[in-house]
PDB file of C-alpha atoms in Angstrom:
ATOM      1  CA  UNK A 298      76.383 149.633 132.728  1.00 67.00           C
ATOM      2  CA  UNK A 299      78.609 150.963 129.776  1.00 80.00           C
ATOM      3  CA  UNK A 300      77.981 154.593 128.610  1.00 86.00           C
ATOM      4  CA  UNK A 301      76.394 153.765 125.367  1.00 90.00           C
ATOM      5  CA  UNK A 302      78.305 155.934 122.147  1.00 90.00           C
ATOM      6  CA  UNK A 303      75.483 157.555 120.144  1.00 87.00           C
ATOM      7  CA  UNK A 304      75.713 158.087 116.460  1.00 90.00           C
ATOM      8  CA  UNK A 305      76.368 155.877 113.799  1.00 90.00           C
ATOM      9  CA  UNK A 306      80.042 157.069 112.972  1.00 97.00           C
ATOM     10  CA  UNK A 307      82.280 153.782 111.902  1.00 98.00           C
ATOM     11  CA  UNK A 308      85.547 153.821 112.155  1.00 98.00           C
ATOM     12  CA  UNK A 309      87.387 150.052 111.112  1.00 98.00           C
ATOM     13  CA  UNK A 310      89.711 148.657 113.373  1.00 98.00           C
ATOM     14  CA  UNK A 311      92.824 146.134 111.907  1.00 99.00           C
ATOM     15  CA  UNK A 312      94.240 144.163 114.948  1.00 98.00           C
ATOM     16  CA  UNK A 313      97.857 142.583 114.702  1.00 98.00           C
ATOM     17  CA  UNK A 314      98.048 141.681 110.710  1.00 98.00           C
ATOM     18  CA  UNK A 315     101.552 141.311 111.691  1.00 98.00           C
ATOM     19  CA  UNK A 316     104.125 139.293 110.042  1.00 98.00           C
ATOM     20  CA  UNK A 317     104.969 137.338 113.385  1.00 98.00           C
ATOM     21  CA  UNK A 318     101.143 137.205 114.243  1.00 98.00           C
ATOM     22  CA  UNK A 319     100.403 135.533 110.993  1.00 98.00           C
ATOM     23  CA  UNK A 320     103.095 133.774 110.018  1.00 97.00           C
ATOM     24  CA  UNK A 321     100.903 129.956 110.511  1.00 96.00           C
ATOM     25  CA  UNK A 322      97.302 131.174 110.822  1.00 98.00           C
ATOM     26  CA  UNK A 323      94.364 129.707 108.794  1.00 98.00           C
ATOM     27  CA  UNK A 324      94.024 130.681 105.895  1.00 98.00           C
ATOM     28  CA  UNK A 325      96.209 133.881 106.200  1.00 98.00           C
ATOM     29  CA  UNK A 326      96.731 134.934 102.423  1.00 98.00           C
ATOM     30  CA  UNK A 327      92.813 134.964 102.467  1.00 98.00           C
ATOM     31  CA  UNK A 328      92.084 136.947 105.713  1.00 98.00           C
ATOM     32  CA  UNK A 329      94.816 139.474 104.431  1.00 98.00           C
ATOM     33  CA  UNK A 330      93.433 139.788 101.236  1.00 98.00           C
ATOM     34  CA  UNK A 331      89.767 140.674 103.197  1.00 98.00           C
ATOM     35  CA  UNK A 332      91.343 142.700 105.421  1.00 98.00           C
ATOM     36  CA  UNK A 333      92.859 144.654 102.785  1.00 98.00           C
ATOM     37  CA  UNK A 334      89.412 145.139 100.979  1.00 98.00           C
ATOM     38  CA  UNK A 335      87.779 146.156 104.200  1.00 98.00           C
ATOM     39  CA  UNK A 336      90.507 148.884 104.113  1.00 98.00           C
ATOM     40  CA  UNK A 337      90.190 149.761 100.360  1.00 98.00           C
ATOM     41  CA  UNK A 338      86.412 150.172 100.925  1.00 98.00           C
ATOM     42  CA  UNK A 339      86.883 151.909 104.085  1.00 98.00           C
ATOM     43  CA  UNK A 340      89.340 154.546 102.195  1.00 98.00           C
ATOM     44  CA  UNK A 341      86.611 154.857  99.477  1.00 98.00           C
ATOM     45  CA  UNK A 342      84.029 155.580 101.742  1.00 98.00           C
ATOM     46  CA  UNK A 343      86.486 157.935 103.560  1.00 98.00           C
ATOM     47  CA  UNK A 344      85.639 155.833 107.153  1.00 98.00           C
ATOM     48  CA  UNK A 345      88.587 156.445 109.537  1.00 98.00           C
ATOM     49  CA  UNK A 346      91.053 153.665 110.262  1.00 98.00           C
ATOM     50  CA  UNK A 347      92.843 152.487 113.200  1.00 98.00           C
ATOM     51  CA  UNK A 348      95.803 150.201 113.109  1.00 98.00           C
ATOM     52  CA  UNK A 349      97.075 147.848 116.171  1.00 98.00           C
ATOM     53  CA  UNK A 350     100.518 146.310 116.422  1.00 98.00           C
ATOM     54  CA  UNK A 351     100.964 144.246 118.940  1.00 98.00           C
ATOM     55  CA  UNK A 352     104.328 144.693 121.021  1.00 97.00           C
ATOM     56  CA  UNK A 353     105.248 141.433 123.265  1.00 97.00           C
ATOM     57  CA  UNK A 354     108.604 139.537 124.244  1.00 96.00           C
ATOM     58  CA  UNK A 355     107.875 137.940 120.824  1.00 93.00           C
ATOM     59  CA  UNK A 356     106.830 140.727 118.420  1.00 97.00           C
ATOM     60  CA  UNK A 357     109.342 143.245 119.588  1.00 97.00           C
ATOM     61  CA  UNK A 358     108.534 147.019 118.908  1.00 96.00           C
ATOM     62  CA  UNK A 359     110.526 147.824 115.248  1.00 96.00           C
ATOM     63  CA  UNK A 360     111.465 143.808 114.535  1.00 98.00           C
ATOM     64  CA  UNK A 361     110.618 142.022 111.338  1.00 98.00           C
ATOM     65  CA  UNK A 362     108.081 139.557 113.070  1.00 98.00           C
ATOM     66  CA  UNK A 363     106.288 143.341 114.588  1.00 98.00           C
ATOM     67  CA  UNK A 364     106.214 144.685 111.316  1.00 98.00           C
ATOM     68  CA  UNK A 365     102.204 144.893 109.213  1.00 98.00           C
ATOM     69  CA  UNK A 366     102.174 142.009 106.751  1.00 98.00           C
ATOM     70  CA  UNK A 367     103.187 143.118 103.450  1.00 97.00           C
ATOM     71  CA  UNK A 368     100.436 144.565 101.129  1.00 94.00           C
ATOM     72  CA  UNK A 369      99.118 146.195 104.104  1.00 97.00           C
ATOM     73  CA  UNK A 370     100.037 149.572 104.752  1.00 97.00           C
ATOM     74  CA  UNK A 371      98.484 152.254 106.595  1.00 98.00           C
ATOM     75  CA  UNK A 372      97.908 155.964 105.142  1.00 98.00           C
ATOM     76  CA  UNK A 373      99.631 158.520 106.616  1.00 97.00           C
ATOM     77  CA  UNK A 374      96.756 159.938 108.188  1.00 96.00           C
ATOM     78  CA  UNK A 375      95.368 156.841 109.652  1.00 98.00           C
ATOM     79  CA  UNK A 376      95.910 156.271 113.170  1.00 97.00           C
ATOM     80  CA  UNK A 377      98.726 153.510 114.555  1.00 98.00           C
ATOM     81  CA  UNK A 378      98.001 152.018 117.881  1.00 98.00           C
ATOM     82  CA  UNK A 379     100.445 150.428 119.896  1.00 97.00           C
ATOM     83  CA  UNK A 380      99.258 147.528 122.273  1.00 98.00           C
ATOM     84  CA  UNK A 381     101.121 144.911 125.295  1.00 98.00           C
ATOM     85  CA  UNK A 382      97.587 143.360 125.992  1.00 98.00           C
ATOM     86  CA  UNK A 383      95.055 141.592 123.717  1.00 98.00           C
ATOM     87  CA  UNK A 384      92.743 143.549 123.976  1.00 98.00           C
ATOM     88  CA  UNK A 385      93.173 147.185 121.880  1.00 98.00           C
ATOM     89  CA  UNK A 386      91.970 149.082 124.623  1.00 98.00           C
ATOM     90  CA  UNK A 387      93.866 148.282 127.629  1.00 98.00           C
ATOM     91  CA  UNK A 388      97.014 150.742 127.867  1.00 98.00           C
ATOM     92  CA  UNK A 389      96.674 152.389 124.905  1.00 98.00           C
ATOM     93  CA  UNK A 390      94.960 155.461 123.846  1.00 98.00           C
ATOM     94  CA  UNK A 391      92.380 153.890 121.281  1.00 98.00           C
ATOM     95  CA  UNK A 392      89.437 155.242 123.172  1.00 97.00           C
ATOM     96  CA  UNK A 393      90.904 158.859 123.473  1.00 98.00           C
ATOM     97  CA  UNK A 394      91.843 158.460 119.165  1.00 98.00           C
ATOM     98  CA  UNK A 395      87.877 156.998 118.812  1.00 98.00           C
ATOM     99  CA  UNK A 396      86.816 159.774 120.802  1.00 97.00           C
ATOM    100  CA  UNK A 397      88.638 162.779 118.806  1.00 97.00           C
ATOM    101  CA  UNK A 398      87.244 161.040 115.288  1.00 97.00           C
ATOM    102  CA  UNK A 399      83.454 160.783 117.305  1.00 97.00           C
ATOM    103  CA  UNK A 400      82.996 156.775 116.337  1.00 98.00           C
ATOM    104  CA  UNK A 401      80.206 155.061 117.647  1.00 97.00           C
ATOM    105  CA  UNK A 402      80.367 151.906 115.898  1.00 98.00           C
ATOM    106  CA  UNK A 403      83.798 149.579 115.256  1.00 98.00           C
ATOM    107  CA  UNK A 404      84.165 147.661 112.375  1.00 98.00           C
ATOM    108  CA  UNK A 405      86.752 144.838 113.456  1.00 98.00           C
ATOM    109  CA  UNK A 406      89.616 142.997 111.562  1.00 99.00           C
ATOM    110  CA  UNK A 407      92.407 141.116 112.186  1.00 98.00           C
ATOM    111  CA  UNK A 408      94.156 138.605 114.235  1.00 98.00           C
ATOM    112  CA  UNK A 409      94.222 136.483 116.331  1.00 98.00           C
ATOM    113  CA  UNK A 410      90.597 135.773 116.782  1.00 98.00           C
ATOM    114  CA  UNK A 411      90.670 133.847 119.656  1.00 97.00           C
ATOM    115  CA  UNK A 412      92.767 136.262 121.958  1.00 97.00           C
ATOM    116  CA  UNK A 413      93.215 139.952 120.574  1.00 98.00           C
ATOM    117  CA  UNK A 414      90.091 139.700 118.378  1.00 98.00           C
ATOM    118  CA  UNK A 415      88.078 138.737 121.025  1.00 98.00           C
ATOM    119  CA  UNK A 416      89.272 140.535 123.810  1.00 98.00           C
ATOM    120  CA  UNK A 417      89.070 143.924 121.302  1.00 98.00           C
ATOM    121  CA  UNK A 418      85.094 143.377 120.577  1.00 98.00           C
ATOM    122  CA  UNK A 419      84.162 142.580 124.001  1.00 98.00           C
ATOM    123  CA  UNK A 420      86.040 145.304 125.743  1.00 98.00           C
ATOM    124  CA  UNK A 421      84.292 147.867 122.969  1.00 98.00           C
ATOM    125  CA  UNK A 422      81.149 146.323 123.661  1.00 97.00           C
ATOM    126  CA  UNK A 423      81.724 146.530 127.516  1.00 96.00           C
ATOM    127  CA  UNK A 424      82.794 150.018 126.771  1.00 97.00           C
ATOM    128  CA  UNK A 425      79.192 151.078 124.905  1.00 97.00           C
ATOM    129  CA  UNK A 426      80.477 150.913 121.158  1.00 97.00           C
ATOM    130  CA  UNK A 427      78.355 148.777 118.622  1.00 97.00           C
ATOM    131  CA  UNK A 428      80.523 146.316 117.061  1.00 98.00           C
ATOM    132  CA  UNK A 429      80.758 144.802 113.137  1.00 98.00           C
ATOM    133  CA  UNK A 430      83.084 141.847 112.963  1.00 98.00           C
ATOM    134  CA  UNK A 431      84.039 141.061 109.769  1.00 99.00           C
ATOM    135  CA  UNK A 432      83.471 137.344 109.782  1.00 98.00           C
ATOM    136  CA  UNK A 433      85.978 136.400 106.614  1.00 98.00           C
ATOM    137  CA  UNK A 434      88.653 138.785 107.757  1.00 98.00           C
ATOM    138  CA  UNK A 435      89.562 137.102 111.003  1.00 98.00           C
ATOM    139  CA  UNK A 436      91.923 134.337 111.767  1.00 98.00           C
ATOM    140  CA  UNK A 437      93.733 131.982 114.324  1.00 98.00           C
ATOM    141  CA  UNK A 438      96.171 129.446 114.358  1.00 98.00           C
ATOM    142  CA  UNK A 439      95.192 125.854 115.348  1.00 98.00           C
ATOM    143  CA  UNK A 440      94.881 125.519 119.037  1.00 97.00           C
ATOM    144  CA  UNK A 441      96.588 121.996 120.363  1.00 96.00           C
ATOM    145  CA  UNK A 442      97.100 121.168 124.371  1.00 92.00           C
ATOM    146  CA  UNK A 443      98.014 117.531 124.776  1.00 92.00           C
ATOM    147  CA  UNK A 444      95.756 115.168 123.154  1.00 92.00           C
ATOM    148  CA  UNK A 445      93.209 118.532 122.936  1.00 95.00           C
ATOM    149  CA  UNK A 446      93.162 120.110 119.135  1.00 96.00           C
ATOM    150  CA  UNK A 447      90.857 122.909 118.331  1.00 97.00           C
ATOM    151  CA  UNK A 448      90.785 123.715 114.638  1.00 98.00           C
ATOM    152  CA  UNK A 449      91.781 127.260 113.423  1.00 98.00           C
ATOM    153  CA  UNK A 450      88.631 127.321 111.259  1.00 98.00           C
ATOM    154  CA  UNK A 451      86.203 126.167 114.151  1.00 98.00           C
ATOM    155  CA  UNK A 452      87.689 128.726 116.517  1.00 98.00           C
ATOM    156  CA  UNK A 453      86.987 131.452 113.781  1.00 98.00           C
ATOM    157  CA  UNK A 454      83.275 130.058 113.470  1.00 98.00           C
ATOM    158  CA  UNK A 455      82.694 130.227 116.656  1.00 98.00           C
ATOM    159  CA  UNK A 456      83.447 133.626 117.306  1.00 98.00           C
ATOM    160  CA  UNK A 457      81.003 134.654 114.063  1.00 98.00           C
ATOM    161  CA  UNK A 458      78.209 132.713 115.841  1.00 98.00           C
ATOM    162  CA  UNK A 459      78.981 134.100 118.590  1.00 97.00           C
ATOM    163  CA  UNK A 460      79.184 137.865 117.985  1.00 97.00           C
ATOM    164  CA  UNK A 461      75.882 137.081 115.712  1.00 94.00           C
ATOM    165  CA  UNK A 462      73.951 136.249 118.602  1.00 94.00           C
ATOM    166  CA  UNK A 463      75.707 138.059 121.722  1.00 94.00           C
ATOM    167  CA  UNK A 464      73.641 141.090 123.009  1.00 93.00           C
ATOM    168  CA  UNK A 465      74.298 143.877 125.088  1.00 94.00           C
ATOM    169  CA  UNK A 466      71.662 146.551 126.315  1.00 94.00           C
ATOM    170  CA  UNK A 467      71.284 149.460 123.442  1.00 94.00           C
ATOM    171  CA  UNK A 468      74.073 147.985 121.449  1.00 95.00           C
ATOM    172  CA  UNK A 469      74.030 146.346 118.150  1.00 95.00           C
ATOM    173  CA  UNK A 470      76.323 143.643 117.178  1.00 95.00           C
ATOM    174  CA  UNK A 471      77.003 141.740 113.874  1.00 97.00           C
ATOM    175  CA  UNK A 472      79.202 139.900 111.817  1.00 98.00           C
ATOM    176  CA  UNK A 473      79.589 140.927 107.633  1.00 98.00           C
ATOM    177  CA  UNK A 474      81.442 139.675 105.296  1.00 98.00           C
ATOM    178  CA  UNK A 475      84.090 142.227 103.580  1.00 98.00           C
ATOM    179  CA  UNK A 476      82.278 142.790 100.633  1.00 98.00           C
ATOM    180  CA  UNK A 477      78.812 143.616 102.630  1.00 98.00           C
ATOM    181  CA  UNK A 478      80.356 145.851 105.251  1.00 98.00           C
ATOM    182  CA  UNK A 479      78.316 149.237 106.135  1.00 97.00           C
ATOM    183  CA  UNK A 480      80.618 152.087 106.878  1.00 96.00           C
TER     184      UNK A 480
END
C-alpha cells in the first residue's frame, strides 16, 4: 500500500498545454481558457504550481510544437517539469519538487486526458496523494482505430466519472470545475 501524504497542502499540476499537444483537441480554446483560471486562482490563493512539458520524438525539447500554448505562462518561481513518459512522475523529479513544497493533495490540469492525464492521477494516487481533477480543464483529441471512433468529449467524461467514483484507501478523490476548485 502507498504511503499516504498527510496534510491538506495543494499544489495544481498543468500537464502538456503544449502547442503540439493541443493543436486538434476538443474544445482546446476552452480547456486553455480553464486551465488558465485554475492558474489565476491558484496565484491568488498563493497555491504552488507545477508545470509539465512533455519531451517525445514529436514534441522535441525547445521546438515550437514543445513550447506552453500561448496565454499560458509560468511565473518565475513556479516549478517546470520535464517528462518522456505520460505519466508526470516517471523519470522526473515531481515527487522530490512536491516533497520540498510539503503537498498532500494535487489539483490536476491539462492534456491529454486519456494518456498523460490519466496516467498523472493514478500514479499520484498509487503514490498516496489525494487528487482534484479539474473536470472542464481537461482534454483529448478524438480517438479513431479502423471502423472504431471514440469521441474526444466522451473520453473526457469518462475520466470525470471515473475519478468521481474511483477510491483508494485514506485518499480522497474528486473532480471540480475551475471556478469551484479548493486550494
Amino acid at each position: 500500500m502507498a504511503t499516504v501524504r498527510r496534510g491538506n497542502k495543494a499544489a495544481v499540476l498543468v500537464v502538456d498545454v503544449q502547442v503540439g499537444v493541443m493543436d486538434g483537441t476538443w474544445e482546446s480554446q476552452r480547456v486553455v481558457a480553464k486551465v488558465g483560471r485554475v492558474v489565476e486562482r491558484a496565484r491568488a490563493a498563493q497555491a504552488p504550481i507545477l508545470w509539465v512539458q512533455h519531451n517525445s520524438a514529436d514534441l522535441v525539447l525547445g521546438s515550437p510544437e514543445w513550447q506552453l500554448v500561448p496565454g499560458l505562462v509560468p511565473a518565475s518561481s513556479e516549478v517546470l517539469i520535464d517528462k518522456r513518459y505520460n505519466s508526470a512522475f516517471e523519470g522526473t523529479q515531481l515527487e522530490t519538487e512536491l516533497s520540498r513544497i510539503g503537498a498532500s493533495r494535487l489539483i490536476l490540469a491539462g492534456a491529454a486526458t486519456n494518456w498523460c492525464i490519466r496516467a498523472t492521477a493514478y500514479g499520484a494516487l498509487d503514490r498516496g496523494y489525494d487528487v482534484t481533477l479539474v473536470e472542464d480543464a481537461h482534454t483529448t483529441m478524438t480517438e479513431v482505430d479502423g471502423e472504431r471512433r471514440i469521441e474526444a468529449a466522451d473520453i473526457v467524461q469518462d475520466l470525470n466519472n471515473t475519478m468521481m467514483w474511483l477510491e483508494y484507501p485514506d485518499r480522497v478523490n474528486s473532480i471540480a470545475v475551475a471556478e469551484e476548485v479548493v486550494f
